[in-house]
């Protein structure tokens, strides 16, 4: 029997903005390795390479900035989960263990896209 997957409007919106971010980054010379990588530590929206970097990309969306910008929604707890998931990914994929790594953020505030490279220090 096939597994039924329910997709909420929020999940559909998230998927849409992740696709838009991926297209934008590919136009900037990034190459997609994985998307929606999930492990016990959390989820990584996009895993890409750019030049000699393995780049973990967090995609954030806010319809408006009334309660803060998309970037401002990334708190210390989220950062901790992103770092742990990235470390676990590298353990599972040994060919990337010695690559330089960084975290980029693609933030959508309404129709405005902002790319922040090296946004999270590890």
PDB file of C-alpha atoms in Angstrom:
ATOM      1  CA  UNK A   1       0.000   0.000   0.000  1.00  0.00           C
ATOM      2  CA  UNK A   2       1.348   3.430  -0.952  1.00  0.00           C
ATOM      3  CA  UNK A   3       2.245   5.825   1.824  1.00  0.00           C
ATOM      4  CA  UNK A   4       0.006   8.897   1.890  1.00  0.00           C
ATOM      5  CA  UNK A   5       1.942  12.124   2.313  1.00  0.00           C
ATOM      6  CA  UNK A   6       0.037  15.198   3.408  1.00  0.00           C
ATOM      7  CA  UNK A   7       1.477  18.528   2.381  1.00  0.00           C
ATOM      8  CA  UNK A   8       0.295  21.619   4.178  1.00  0.00           C
ATOM      9  CA  UNK A   9       0.168  25.076   2.562  1.00  0.00           C
ATOM     10  CA  UNK A  10       3.166  26.026   4.713  1.00  0.00           C
ATOM     11  CA  UNK A  11       5.149  23.031   3.430  1.00  0.00           C
ATOM     12  CA  UNK A  12       4.215  23.884  -0.167  1.00  0.00           C
ATOM     13  CA  UNK A  13       5.321  27.482   0.352  1.00  0.00           C
ATOM     14  CA  UNK A  14       8.597  26.298   1.890  1.00  0.00           C
ATOM     15  CA  UNK A  15       9.236  23.949  -1.021  1.00  0.00           C
ATOM     16  CA  UNK A  16       8.515  26.766  -3.493  1.00  0.00           C
ATOM     17  CA  UNK A  17      11.009  29.148  -1.878  1.00  0.00           C
ATOM     18  CA  UNK A  18      13.648  26.422  -1.579  1.00  0.00           C
ATOM     19  CA  UNK A  19      13.267  25.799  -5.331  1.00  0.00           C
ATOM     20  CA  UNK A  20      13.572  29.527  -6.034  1.00  0.00           C
ATOM     21  CA  UNK A  21      16.657  29.767  -3.830  1.00  0.00           C
ATOM     22  CA  UNK A  22      18.217  26.759  -5.567  1.00  0.00           C
ATOM     23  CA  UNK A  23      17.632  28.247  -9.025  1.00  0.00           C
ATOM     24  CA  UNK A  24      19.101  31.580  -7.915  1.00  0.00           C
ATOM     25  CA  UNK A  25      22.182  29.945  -6.396  1.00  0.00           C
ATOM     26  CA  UNK A  26      22.752  27.782  -9.465  1.00  0.00           C
ATOM     27  CA  UNK A  27      22.760  31.000 -11.522  1.00  0.00           C
ATOM     28  CA  UNK A  28      25.488  32.245  -9.141  1.00  0.00           C
ATOM     29  CA  UNK A  29      27.659  29.177  -9.818  1.00  0.00           C
ATOM     30  CA  UNK A  30      26.567  26.884  -6.993  1.00  0.00           C
ATOM     31  CA  UNK A  31      26.019  23.174  -7.698  1.00  0.00           C
ATOM     32  CA  UNK A  32      23.317  21.179  -5.903  1.00  0.00           C
ATOM     33  CA  UNK A  33      24.440  18.104  -3.949  1.00  0.00           C
ATOM     34  CA  UNK A  34      21.337  17.413  -1.838  1.00  0.00           C
ATOM     35  CA  UNK A  35      18.129  19.095  -0.738  1.00  0.00           C
ATOM     36  CA  UNK A  36      16.008  18.581   2.358  1.00  0.00           C
ATOM     37  CA  UNK A  37      18.666  16.386   3.944  1.00  0.00           C
ATOM     38  CA  UNK A  38      17.187  15.100   7.192  1.00  0.00           C
ATOM     39  CA  UNK A  39      18.902  13.336  10.067  1.00  0.00           C
ATOM     40  CA  UNK A  40      18.353  13.003  13.790  1.00  0.00           C
ATOM     41  CA  UNK A  41      19.936  16.428  14.340  1.00  0.00           C
ATOM     42  CA  UNK A  42      17.695  18.384  12.007  1.00  0.00           C
ATOM     43  CA  UNK A  43      17.212  19.327   8.378  1.00  0.00           C
ATOM     44  CA  UNK A  44      19.450  21.085   5.879  1.00  0.00           C
ATOM     45  CA  UNK A  45      17.466  22.848   3.168  1.00  0.00           C
ATOM     46  CA  UNK A  46      20.134  22.805   0.454  1.00  0.00           C
ATOM     47  CA  UNK A  47      23.611  21.343   0.333  1.00  0.00           C
ATOM     48  CA  UNK A  48      25.651  22.775  -2.508  1.00  0.00           C
ATOM     49  CA  UNK A  49      29.188  23.321  -3.669  1.00  0.00           C
ATOM     50  CA  UNK A  50      30.640  26.602  -4.825  1.00  0.00           C
ATOM     51  CA  UNK A  51      34.240  26.694  -5.963  1.00  0.00           C
ATOM     52  CA  UNK A  52      36.107  24.781  -3.222  1.00  0.00           C
ATOM     53  CA  UNK A  53      33.382  25.121  -0.573  1.00  0.00           C
ATOM     54  CA  UNK A  54      30.737  22.738   0.659  1.00  0.00           C
ATOM     55  CA  UNK A  55      27.876  25.120   1.382  1.00  0.00           C
ATOM     56  CA  UNK A  56      24.942  24.414   3.674  1.00  0.00           C
ATOM     57  CA  UNK A  57      22.120  26.767   2.740  1.00  0.00           C
ATOM     58  CA  UNK A  58      19.285  27.744   5.048  1.00  0.00           C
ATOM     59  CA  UNK A  59      16.272  29.176   3.216  1.00  0.00           C
ATOM     60  CA  UNK A  60      13.953  31.478   5.168  1.00  0.00           C
ATOM     61  CA  UNK A  61      10.738  33.211   4.117  1.00  0.00           C
ATOM     62  CA  UNK A  62       8.621  35.924   5.687  1.00  0.00           C
ATOM     63  CA  UNK A  63       5.627  37.445   3.912  1.00  0.00           C
ATOM     64  CA  UNK A  64       6.424  40.764   5.601  1.00  0.00           C
ATOM     65  CA  UNK A  65       8.739  42.139   8.270  1.00  0.00           C
ATOM     66  CA  UNK A  66       6.047  43.122  10.784  1.00  0.00           C
ATOM     67  CA  UNK A  67       7.416  40.658  13.334  1.00  0.00           C
ATOM     68  CA  UNK A  68      11.020  40.642  12.125  1.00  0.00           C
ATOM     69  CA  UNK A  69      12.878  39.761   8.968  1.00  0.00           C
ATOM     70  CA  UNK A  70      13.452  36.280   7.605  1.00  0.00           C
ATOM     71  CA  UNK A  71      17.071  36.377   8.781  1.00  0.00           C
ATOM     72  CA  UNK A  72      15.981  37.289  12.300  1.00  0.00           C
ATOM     73  CA  UNK A  73      14.088  33.999  12.572  1.00  0.00           C
ATOM     74  CA  UNK A  74      17.372  32.081  12.778  1.00  0.00           C
ATOM     75  CA  UNK A  75      17.989  31.744  16.506  1.00  0.00           C
ATOM     76  CA  UNK A  76      20.749  30.072  18.547  1.00  0.00           C
ATOM     77  CA  UNK A  77      18.814  26.805  18.776  1.00  0.00           C
ATOM     78  CA  UNK A  78      18.414  26.664  14.989  1.00  0.00           C
ATOM     79  CA  UNK A  79      22.102  27.407  14.474  1.00  0.00           C
ATOM     80  CA  UNK A  80      23.061  24.573  16.831  1.00  0.00           C
ATOM     81  CA  UNK A  81      20.828  22.146  14.893  1.00  0.00           C
ATOM     82  CA  UNK A  82      22.223  23.286  11.528  1.00  0.00           C
ATOM     83  CA  UNK A  83      25.809  22.783  12.668  1.00  0.00           C
ATOM     84  CA  UNK A  84      25.060  19.329  14.124  1.00  0.00           C
ATOM     85  CA  UNK A  85      23.231  18.223  10.952  1.00  0.00           C
ATOM     86  CA  UNK A  86      26.089  19.511   8.773  1.00  0.00           C
ATOM     87  CA  UNK A  87      28.666  17.651  10.852  1.00  0.00           C
ATOM     88  CA  UNK A  88      26.591  14.474  10.593  1.00  0.00           C
ATOM     89  CA  UNK A  89      26.275  14.900   6.814  1.00  0.00           C
ATOM     90  CA  UNK A  90      30.068  15.127   6.555  1.00  0.00           C
ATOM     91  CA  UNK A  91      30.473  11.987   8.649  1.00  0.00           C
ATOM     92  CA  UNK A  92      28.140  10.137   6.288  1.00  0.00           C
ATOM     93  CA  UNK A  93      29.793  11.557   3.156  1.00  0.00           C
ATOM     94  CA  UNK A  94      33.509  11.269   3.820  1.00  0.00           C
ATOM     95  CA  UNK A  95      34.517  12.776   0.482  1.00  0.00           C
ATOM     96  CA  UNK A  96      33.416  16.185   1.862  1.00  0.00           C
ATOM     97  CA  UNK A  97      35.092  15.931   5.279  1.00  0.00           C
ATOM     98  CA  UNK A  98      38.171  17.890   4.211  1.00  0.00           C
ATOM     99  CA  UNK A  99      36.385  20.505   2.119  1.00  0.00           C
ATOM    100  CA  UNK A 100      36.147  24.049   3.402  1.00  0.00           C
ATOM    101  CA  UNK A 101      32.617  24.529   4.704  1.00  0.00           C
ATOM    102  CA  UNK A 102      30.314  27.460   5.224  1.00  0.00           C
ATOM    103  CA  UNK A 103      26.696  28.278   5.909  1.00  0.00           C
ATOM    104  CA  UNK A 104      24.838  30.650   3.613  1.00  0.00           C
ATOM    105  CA  UNK A 105      21.342  32.027   4.089  1.00  0.00           C
ATOM    106  CA  UNK A 106      18.871  32.873   1.369  1.00  0.00           C
ATOM    107  CA  UNK A 107      16.216  35.074   2.934  1.00  0.00           C
ATOM    108  CA  UNK A 108      12.982  36.079   1.264  1.00  0.00           C
ATOM    109  CA  UNK A 109      11.215  39.066   2.804  1.00  0.00           C
ATOM    110  CA  UNK A 110       8.108  39.330   0.665  1.00  0.00           C
ATOM    111  CA  UNK A 111       9.443  39.578  -2.892  1.00  0.00           C
ATOM    112  CA  UNK A 112      12.951  40.625  -1.831  1.00  0.00           C
ATOM    113  CA  UNK A 113      15.708  38.009  -1.955  1.00  0.00           C
ATOM    114  CA  UNK A 114      18.847  38.426   0.113  1.00  0.00           C
ATOM    115  CA  UNK A 115      21.906  36.136  -0.031  1.00  0.00           C
ATOM    116  CA  UNK A 116      24.174  36.137   3.000  1.00  0.00           C
ATOM    117  CA  UNK A 117      27.354  34.151   2.460  1.00  0.00           C
ATOM    118  CA  UNK A 118      29.265  32.733   5.421  1.00  0.00           C
ATOM    119  CA  UNK A 119      26.329  33.706   7.628  1.00  0.00           C
ATOM    120  CA  UNK A 120      26.949  31.260  10.480  1.00  0.00           C
ATOM    121  CA  UNK A 121      30.355  30.721  12.019  1.00  0.00           C
ATOM    122  CA  UNK A 122      31.361  27.183  12.904  1.00  0.00           C
TER     123      UNK A 122
END
